Coordinates of C-alpha atoms in Angstrom, one line a residue:
X1183 CA -25.5 -19.5 -9.1
X1184 CA -25.7 -17.0 -11.5
X1185 CA -25.0 -16.2 -14.9
X1186 CA -24.7 -14.4 -18.3
X1187 CA -25.4 -15.6 -21.7
X1188 CA -23.5 -14.2 -24.7
X1189 CA -24.8 -15.1 -28.0
X1190 CA -25.9 -18.6 -28.0
X1191 CA -23.3 -19.4 -25.3
X1192 CA -25.1 -19.4 -21.5
X1193 CA -21.8 -19.4 -18.6
X1194 CA -23.0 -20.5 -15.3
X1195 CA -20.5 -19.3 -11.8
X1196 CA -21.3 -21.5 -9.0
X1197 CA -20.9 -18.8 -6.2
X1198 CA -20.3 -15.5 -5.8
X1199 CA -16.6 -16.2 -4.8
X1200 CA -16.4 -17.8 -8.8
X1201 CA -17.8 -14.7 -10.2
X1202 CA -15.1 -12.7 -8.5
X1203 CA -12.5 -15.0 -9.3
X1204 CA -13.8 -15.4 -13.8
X1205 CA -14.8 -12.3 -13.3
X1206 CA -10.9 -10.2 -12.6
X1207 CA -8.5 -9.5 -15.0
X1208 CA -6.7 -11.9 -16.7
X1209 CA -3.3 -12.6 -14.3
X1210 CA -0.5 -15.2 -14.1
X1211 CA -1.5 -15.9 -10.2
X1212 CA -5.5 -16.6 -11.3
X1213 CA -4.3 -19.1 -13.7
X1214 CA -1.6 -20.7 -11.5
X1215 CA -4.6 -21.1 -9.5
X1216 CA -6.9 -22.5 -11.4
X1217 CA -9.7 -19.9 -10.5
X1218 CA -9.0 -17.5 -13.6
X1219 CA -11.6 -17.5 -16.4
X1220 CA -10.4 -19.7 -19.7
X1221 CA -11.6 -17.2 -22.0
X1222 CA -11.9 -13.7 -22.6
X1223 CA -15.5 -14.2 -23.3
X1224 CA -15.8 -15.8 -20.5
X1225 CA -14.7 -13.1 -18.3
X1226 CA -16.4 -10.9 -19.9
X1227 CA -19.9 -12.7 -19.3
X1228 CA -18.9 -12.6 -15.2
X1229 CA -18.2 -8.8 -14.9
X1230 CA -21.7 -9.1 -16.9
X1231 CA -23.4 -11.0 -14.3
X1232 CA -21.6 -9.4 -11.2
X1233 CA -21.8 -5.9 -12.5
X1234 CA -25.9 -7.1 -11.6
X1235 CA -24.8 -8.4 -8.2
X1236 CA -26.5 -6.7 -5.5
X1237 CA -24.2 -5.1 -3.2
X1238 CA -26.2 -6.6 -0.3
X1239 CA -24.9 -10.2 -1.7
X1240 CA -21.4 -9.8 0.1
X1241 CA -23.4 -9.2 3.6
X1242 CA -24.6 -12.6 3.3
X1243 CA -22.7 -14.8 1.5
X1244 CA -19.4 -14.5 2.5
X1245 CA -16.6 -15.6 0.4
X1246 CA -14.2 -18.1 3.4
X1247 CA -17.2 -19.2 6.1
X1248 CA -17.4 -17.3 8.5
X1249 CA -16.4 -19.6 11.6
X1250 CA -13.6 -20.5 9.9
X1251 CA -10.9 -16.9 9.1
X1252 CA -11.2 -14.6 12.0
X1253 CA -10.8 -11.7 9.3
X1254 CA -14.2 -13.0 7.5
X1255 CA -15.3 -12.4 11.1
X1256 CA -13.5 -9.1 12.2
X1257 CA -15.7 -7.8 8.5
X1258 CA -18.3 -9.1 9.0
X1259 CA -18.7 -7.6 13.0
X1260 CA -17.4 -3.9 11.8
X1261 CA -19.4 -3.4 9.0
X1262 CA -20.9 0.1 9.7
X1263 CA -24.7 -0.1 8.0
X1264 CA -25.7 3.2 8.8
X1265 CA -22.8 3.8 6.7
X1266 CA -23.6 1.4 3.9
X1267 CA -27.4 3.2 3.7
X1268 CA -26.1 5.8 1.0
X1269 CA -25.1 2.2 -1.3
X1270 CA -27.7 -0.2 0.4
X1271 CA -30.4 -0.4 -2.5
X1272 CA -27.3 -0.4 -5.1
X1273 CA -25.7 -3.5 -7.6
X1274 CA -21.9 -4.1 -8.0
X1275 CA -22.7 -2.4 -11.7
X1276 CA -24.7 0.7 -10.3
X1277 CA -22.0 1.2 -7.1
X1278 CA -19.4 2.2 -10.0
X1279 CA -22.1 4.1 -11.9
X1280 CA -21.8 6.0 -9.0
X1281 CA -19.0 5.9 -7.8
X1282 CA -17.9 7.6 -10.8
X1283 CA -20.6 10.4 -10.7
X1284 CA -19.8 14.7 -10.5
X1285 CA -21.8 14.5 -7.5
X1286 CA -20.1 12.2 -5.2
X1287 CA -16.8 14.2 -3.2
X1288 CA -14.2 13.2 -1.3
X1289 CA -16.4 13.3 1.5
X1290 CA -18.8 11.6 0.5
X1291 CA -16.3 8.7 0.1
X1292 CA -14.8 9.3 3.8
X1293 CA -19.1 8.6 5.1
X1294 CA -18.5 6.3 3.2
X1295 CA -16.1 3.9 3.7
X1296 CA -17.5 2.5 6.5
X1297 CA -19.7 1.6 5.4
X1298 CA -17.7 -0.9 2.8
X1299 CA -16.5 -4.4 3.0
X1300 CA -13.5 -5.6 0.4
X1301 CA -15.3 -8.0 -1.0
X1302 CA -17.7 -4.7 -3.1
X1303 CA -14.9 -3.0 -3.4
X1304 CA -12.8 -5.7 -5.4
X1305 CA -16.4 -6.6 -7.1
X1306 CA -16.4 -3.0 -8.7
X1307 CA -12.7 -2.6 -9.0
X1308 CA -13.3 -5.3 -11.6
X1309 CA -15.5 -4.1 -13.8
X1310 CA -13.7 -0.5 -14.3
X1311 CA -11.1 0.0 -16.7
X1312 CA -8.2 1.9 -15.6
X1313 CA -8.7 6.1 -15.7
X1314 CA -12.6 4.5 -13.8
X1315 CA -10.1 3.4 -11.4
X1316 CA -7.6 6.6 -10.8
X1317 CA -10.3 8.9 -11.3
X1318 CA -12.2 7.3 -8.3
X1319 CA -9.2 7.5 -6.3
X1320 CA -8.4 10.8 -6.8
X1321 CA -11.8 12.0 -5.6
X1322 CA -10.8 9.9 -1.7
X1323 CA -8.6 11.7 0.3
X1324 CA -7.1 10.1 3.4
X1325 CA -4.9 12.2 6.3
X1326 CA -2.0 10.2 8.4
X1327 CA -0.4 12.2 10.9
X1328 CA 2.6 10.7 13.2
X1329 CA 5.7 13.4 13.4
X1330 CA 3.7 15.0 9.4
X1331 CA 1.0 15.1 8.4
X1332 CA 0.4 12.3 4.7
X1333 CA -2.0 12.8 2.2
X1334 CA -3.2 16.2 2.1
X1335 CA -4.6 17.1 -1.5
X1336 CA -1.4 18.2 -4.1
X1337 CA 1.4 16.1 -2.0
X1338 CA 3.1 13.0 -2.1
X1339 CA 5.1 11.3 0.7
X1340 CA 7.7 8.9 0.1
X1341 CA 9.5 6.5 2.9
X1342 CA 13.3 7.2 2.2
X1343 CA 15.1 2.4 2.3
X1344 CA 18.1 3.0 2.9
X1345 CA 18.3 -0.7 2.5
X1346 CA 22.4 -2.5 2.9
X1347 CA 23.1 -5.5 2.5
X1348 CA 25.4 -6.0 5.8
X1349 CA 23.1 -3.3 7.3
X1350 CA 26.2 -0.9 7.5
X1351 CA 25.9 2.2 9.8
X1352 CA 28.4 3.9 7.5
X1353 CA 26.7 3.5 4.0
X1354 CA 22.8 3.6 5.7
X1355 CA 23.9 6.6 6.6
X1356 CA 24.7 7.4 3.5
X1357 CA 21.9 6.6 1.4
X1358 CA 19.7 8.1 3.9
X1359 CA 21.9 11.9 3.5
X1360 CA 21.5 11.4 -0.6
X1361 CA 17.7 11.0 -0.2
X1362 CA 17.3 14.2 2.2
X1363 CA 19.0 15.7 -0.1
X1364 CA 16.2 15.0 -2.9
X1365 CA 13.7 15.6 -0.9
X1366 CA 12.9 12.1 0.1
X1367 CA 11.6 10.6 3.4
X1368 CA 8.9 12.8 4.9
X1369 CA 6.7 8.9 5.1
X1370 CA 9.4 7.0 7.1
X1371 CA 13.1 6.2 6.7
X1372 CA 12.2 2.6 6.2
X1373 CA 14.5 -0.3 6.9
X1374 CA 14.8 -3.8 5.4
X1375 CA 16.9 -5.6 7.9
X1376 CA 19.2 -7.8 6.9
X1377 CA 19.8 -9.6 9.5
X1378 CA 16.6 -9.6 11.0
X1379 CA 17.4 -10.2 15.2
X1380 CA 16.0 -8.1 18.3
X1381 CA 19.4 -6.8 18.3
X1382 CA 20.2 -5.1 15.5
X1383 CA 16.0 -3.6 15.3
X1384 CA 17.8 -1.8 18.5
X1385 CA 20.7 -1.2 16.4
X1386 CA 19.2 0.1 13.4
X1387 CA 15.8 1.9 15.4
X1388 CA 18.1 4.3 18.0
X1389 CA 20.7 5.2 14.4
X1390 CA 17.9 6.5 12.8
X1391 CA 16.2 8.0 15.8
X1392 CA 20.0 9.6 16.3
X1393 CA 19.7 11.1 13.2
X1394 CA 16.2 12.5 13.0
X1395 CA 16.5 14.2 16.4
X1396 CA 20.4 15.5 15.4
X1397 CA 19.0 18.1 12.7
X1398 CA 15.3 17.3 13.4
X1399 CA 13.0 16.2 11.4
X1400 CA 9.8 15.8 11.2
X1401 CA 10.1 12.1 9.7
X1402 CA 9.5 9.0 11.3
X1403 CA 11.0 5.7 11.6
X1404 CA 10.4 1.7 10.9
X1405 CA 12.4 -0.9 10.8
X1406 CA 10.1 -3.7 8.4
X1407 CA 11.2 -6.9 10.7
X1408 CA 8.5 -8.9 12.3
X1409 CA 6.6 -7.3 14.4
X1410 CA 7.1 -10.1 17.4
X1411 CA 10.7 -8.5 17.5
X1412 CA 9.4 -4.9 17.3
X1413 CA 7.1 -6.2 20.3
X1414 CA 10.6 -6.8 21.8
X1415 CA 12.7 -4.3 20.8
X1416 CA 9.9 -1.8 22.8
X1417 CA 10.1 -3.7 26.4
X1418 CA 13.9 -3.2 26.3
X1419 CA 13.3 0.5 25.6
X1420 CA 13.7 0.6 21.8
X1421 CA 13.4 4.2 20.6
X1422 CA 10.9 2.7 18.3
X1423 CA 8.0 5.2 15.7
X1424 CA 6.3 2.9 13.9
X1425 CA 5.5 -0.8 14.0
X1426 CA 5.7 -2.8 10.1
X1427 CA 4.2 -5.8 9.6
X1428 CA 3.2 -7.7 6.2
X1429 CA -0.3 -8.6 6.4
X1430 CA -2.8 -11.0 4.5
X1431 CA -6.7 -11.1 3.8
X1432 CA -7.5 -14.4 5.6
X1433 CA -6.6 -15.9 8.3
X1434 CA -4.8 -18.7 7.6
X1435 CA -2.4 -16.4 5.1
X1436 CA -1.8 -13.6 8.5
X1437 CA -0.4 -17.4 10.6
X1438 CA 1.7 -18.9 7.8
X1439 CA 3.4 -15.3 8.5
X1440 CA 3.4 -15.9 12.1
X1441 CA 0.6 -13.3 13.1
X1442 CA -3.3 -12.5 14.4
X1443 CA -5.5 -10.4 15.3
X1444 CA -4.4 -10.3 18.9
X1445 CA -0.8 -10.2 18.4
X1446 CA -1.2 -6.9 16.1
X1447 CA -2.8 -5.2 18.9
X1448 CA -1.2 -6.2 21.2
X1449 CA 2.0 -4.4 18.4
X1450 CA 0.1 -1.5 18.7
X1451 CA -0.7 -0.7 22.2
X1452 CA 2.9 -1.2 22.5
X1453 CA 3.6 1.6 20.5
X1454 CA 0.9 3.7 21.5
X1455 CA 2.6 3.6 25.1
X1456 CA 6.0 5.1 23.1
X1457 CA 4.1 8.6 23.1
X1458 CA 6.1 9.3 20.4
X1459 CA 4.2 11.4 17.3
X1460 CA 4.4 14.7 17.4
X1461 CA 1.5 16.2 16.0
X1462 CA -0.5 12.3 15.9
X1463 CA -1.0 9.1 17.1
X1464 CA -0.6 6.9 13.9
X1465 CA 1.9 4.1 14.4
X1466 CA 1.4 1.3 11.8
X1467 CA 2.8 1.1 8.8
X1468 CA 1.5 -2.2 7.3
X1469 CA 2.8 -3.6 3.5
X1470 CA 0.8 -5.8 1.0
X1471 CA 1.2 -7.9 -1.8
X1472 CA -1.5 -9.8 -4.6
X1473 CA -0.7 -13.3 -4.0
X1474 CA 1.1 -13.8 -1.1
X1475 CA -2.3 -16.1 0.0
X1476 CA -2.0 -18.4 -2.6
X1477 CA 1.6 -18.4 -1.6
X1478 CA 0.8 -20.1 1.6
X1479 CA -2.0 -22.2 -0.7
X1480 CA -4.2 -19.9 1.9
X1481 CA -6.5 -18.1 -0.5
X1482 CA -9.6 -20.2 -0.3
X1483 CA -10.0 -20.8 -3.3
X1484 CA -10.4 -16.7 -4.2
X1485 CA -8.8 -14.9 -7.0
X1486 CA -5.8 -12.9 -5.6
X1487 CA -7.5 -8.8 -5.9
X1488 CA -9.9 -10.0 -3.5
X1489 CA -7.4 -11.8 -1.0
X1490 CA -5.8 -8.8 -1.4
X1491 CA -8.2 -6.7 -0.9
X1492 CA -9.8 -8.4 2.7
X1493 CA -6.2 -7.6 3.4
X1494 CA -7.1 -4.0 3.6
X1495 CA -10.1 -4.5 6.5
X1496 CA -6.6 -6.2 8.8
X1497 CA -5.4 -2.5 8.0
X1498 CA -7.5 -0.5 8.7
X1499 CA -9.0 -1.4 11.9
X1500 CA -5.4 -0.3 13.3
X1501 CA -5.6 3.2 11.9
X1502 CA -1.6 2.7 9.9
X1503 CA 0.3 5.3 9.0
X1504 CA 1.0 3.7 5.9
X1505 CA 0.2 0.7 4.4
X1506 CA 1.8 -0.2 0.7
X1507 CA 0.6 -2.8 -2.0
X1508 CA 5.2 -3.8 -2.4
X1509 CA 2.6 -4.6 -6.4
X1510 CA 5.5 -5.9 -8.7
X1511 CA 7.7 -7.6 -5.5
X1512 CA 6.7 -11.4 -5.7
X1513 CA 6.9 -12.2 -8.7
X1514 CA 6.0 -13.5 -12.4
X1515 CA 4.4 -16.4 -11.2
X1516 CA 1.5 -14.0 -9.0
X1517 CA 1.7 -10.7 -12.1
X1518 CA 3.5 -11.1 -15.4
X1519 CA 4.6 -8.3 -17.3
X1520 CA 4.5 -4.8 -16.9
X1521 CA 0.4 -4.5 -17.6
X1522 CA -0.4 -6.4 -14.8
X1523 CA 1.6 -5.4 -12.6
X1524 CA 0.0 -1.1 -13.4
X1525 CA -3.5 -2.7 -13.6
X1526 CA -2.6 -4.8 -10.4
X1527 CA -1.4 -1.4 -8.6
X1528 CA -4.3 0.7 -9.9
X1529 CA -6.6 -1.5 -8.3
X1530 CA -4.6 -1.7 -5.4
X1531 CA -4.2 1.9 -4.6
X1532 CA -8.4 2.5 -5.3
X1533 CA -9.1 -0.6 -3.5
X1534 CA -7.7 0.5 0.1
X1535 CA -8.3 4.6 -1.3
X1536 CA -12.3 2.9 -0.7
X1537 CA -12.0 1.5 2.2
X1538 CA -10.6 4.6 3.9
X1539 CA -6.5 4.1 4.2
X1540 CA -3.9 5.3 3.6
X1541 CA -2.4 3.8 0.7
X1542 CA 1.2 3.9 -0.9
X1543 CA 2.4 1.5 -3.3
X1544 CA 5.8 0.3 -4.3
X1545 CA 6.0 0.8 -8.1
X1546 CA 8.1 -2.3 -8.9
X1547 CA 9.0 -5.4 -10.6
X1548 CA 11.5 -8.6 -10.2
X1549 CA 14.7 -8.9 -13.0
X1550 CA 12.7 -11.9 -14.0
X1551 CA 9.5 -10.5 -14.6
X1552 CA 8.5 -9.4 -18.1
X1553 CA 8.3 -5.5 -16.9
X1554 CA 11.4 -3.3 -17.3
X1555 CA 11.7 0.4 -15.8
X1556 CA 9.8 2.2 -17.8
X1557 CA 6.9 0.3 -17.2
X1558 CA 7.4 1.6 -13.7
X1559 CA 7.4 5.2 -15.3
X1560 CA 4.1 5.2 -16.0
X1561 CA 2.4 3.4 -13.5
X1562 CA 4.2 5.8 -10.9
X1563 CA 2.5 9.0 -13.4
X1564 CA -0.9 6.8 -13.1
X1565 CA -0.4 6.8 -9.5
X1566 CA 0.7 10.6 -9.3
X1567 CA -2.4 11.6 -10.7
X1568 CA -4.7 9.3 -9.2
X1569 CA -3.5 10.9 -5.9
X1570 CA -1.7 8.1 -4.0
X1571 CA -0.1 8.7 -1.3
X1572 CA 3.5 7.6 -1.4
X1573 CA 6.0 5.8 -2.9
X1574 CA 9.3 4.5 -2.4
X1575 CA 13.1 6.4 -2.9
X1576 CA 15.8 3.6 -2.7
X1577 CA 19.4 5.0 -4.9
X1578 CA 19.8 4.2 -8.3
X1579 CA 15.9 2.5 -8.0
X1580 CA 17.7 -1.0 -7.4
X1581 CA 17.3 -2.7 -3.8
X1582 CA 20.6 -4.1 -3.4
X1583 CA 19.8 -5.5 -0.5
X1584 CA 16.8 -7.1 -1.4
X1585 CA 16.9 -7.3 -5.6
X1586 CA 14.9 -5.7 -7.1
X1587 CA 13.9 -2.4 -9.3
X1588 CA 11.4 -0.1 -7.8
X1589 CA 11.4 4.0 -7.9
X1590 CA 14.6 6.7 -6.9
X1591 CA 15.4 9.3 -5.2
X1592 CA 14.9 11.5 -9.3
X1593 CA 11.4 9.6 -9.8
X1594 CA 10.1 11.0 -7.2
X1595 CA 11.4 14.1 -7.3
X1596 CA 9.8 14.2 -11.5
X1597 CA 6.4 13.1 -10.4
X1598 CA 6.1 16.1 -7.9
X1599 CA 7.6 18.5 -10.4
X1600 CA 5.7 17.2 -13.2
X1601 CA 2.5 17.3 -10.9
X1602 CA 2.6 19.8 -9.3
X1603 CA 3.2 17.9 -5.9
X1604 CA 4.8 18.9 -2.8
X1605 CA 6.3 16.6 0.5
X1606 CA 4.3 16.1 3.7
X1607 CA 4.0 20.7 5.4
X1608 CA 6.0 20.0 8.0
X1609 CA 8.7 17.9 6.4
X1610 CA 8.0 20.5 3.0
X1611 CA 9.2 23.9 5.6
X1612 CA 11.9 21.8 7.3
X1613 CA 13.3 20.9 3.4
X1614 CA 13.0 24.6 3.5
X1615 CA 14.8 25.6 6.3
X1616 CA 18.1 23.0 6.0
X1617 CA 18.9 25.3 2.2
X1618 CA 17.6 21.8 0.4
X1619 CA 14.8 23.4 -1.2
X1620 CA 13.8 26.8 -2.8
X1621 CA 10.4 28.1 -1.5
X1622 CA 7.4 27.1 -3.7
X1623 CA 7.1 23.8 -5.4
X1624 CA 9.4 24.2 -8.1
X1625 CA 11.7 22.0 -6.6
X1626 CA 14.9 23.8 -6.6
X1627 CA 18.0 21.6 -5.2
X1628 CA 21.0 23.0 -4.2
X1629 CA 24.0 23.6 -6.5
X1630 CA 25.8 23.3 -3.2
X1631 CA 26.1 21.3 0.4
X1632 CA 23.6 22.9 2.4
X1633 CA 25.9 23.9 5.5
X1634 CA 23.7 21.8 8.3
X1635 CA 25.1 18.9 6.2
X1636 CA 29.0 19.3 5.3
X1637 CA 30.5 18.1 8.2
X1638 CA 27.8 15.1 8.0
X1639 CA 29.3 14.4 4.9
X1640 CA 33.0 15.1 5.7
X1641 CA 32.3 12.2 9.3
X1642 CA 31.0 9.6 5.8
X1643 CA 34.3 10.4 3.5

């Protein structure tokens, strides 16, 4: 039992799961689930009570029973007690103050990450202002490698997303060329296939592999299909770089996706066996998003942000190259408007970075949400300040295959110019060598099509 009084009103919370839910900033998904605070006063009382909870409580009070959920078992069984010792004496409120302290830097946070559970990260985020989430996330540096190096300070990568409603090869190639000419694509060239089967996966993977090889691009490709399709494509000899999978924070959520931890381990092993990386072997790409557990009726009474943070334990276990939250993609039933989307994006980025993940964000919304591109401009800028590893790059910010709004090649160029951010170093050198950008960090685009791409443009025409 947890309790806190405001004036003459005493608020009681039956267990840690309930306390966490009531302390969450307001969002439509938690109201839909029936777990949200019923007033701002109750939320404030829950946040005050949560601030007094010792961090050790999260090691003795599992929000989903250990025997009933393999994600809980993963969290508990892989917890690093030695790393946790640094903060084991703190309450959630003390932990917030400690994180904001000047003596806590990137090295300290990297060493701490294995000792922090997702529930601890979620709890402290619930009592932090947006500026706190940004400041602490900025301190976290999580670097991964495959054909280039992602996550170095002062750099922001982009996923070039050349989706096409019919998977037309010419249309995809045109979008890839467009993105490359704006300096996009160092995180990954990643396609959501319109036709999702093994043969189509092999076709698209081969197309991207040919482009990367022909132009010597130091990047990686991925088809965002179900993990079983990727495993089969590997078995058939396809040139797979990264294995993609959407993941959730409970065993039941992942079961609804048709996967479990053993299947993810099999996929990672298959991709590792191909040895396609040149500077590293981080071969997994995961996507998450607040609301997926509730959509599957698999949230076990938890609030959606805590469920989301638990998904990061799954991702962390498999040492991914990339992870991103598709923050506004599911719709206003879960994040109603621009304000809720912005808050969720900052929470997700903070929690993932604190847990040691190479976190990016699909800064996005659906057309029936109470949000617009100005809201996305704000979130993109805030995430750039916070040190987000990568964002999306899509022609015109309008994904014509998935029918949602995200960030464009121009948006990525904007945030790089504004904040002096640069691409992955190997990719940046390639951009300069191909006369796509000038030297330095000013990202001067060419006045004419670089010679190396003139033949490619003629073929597309």
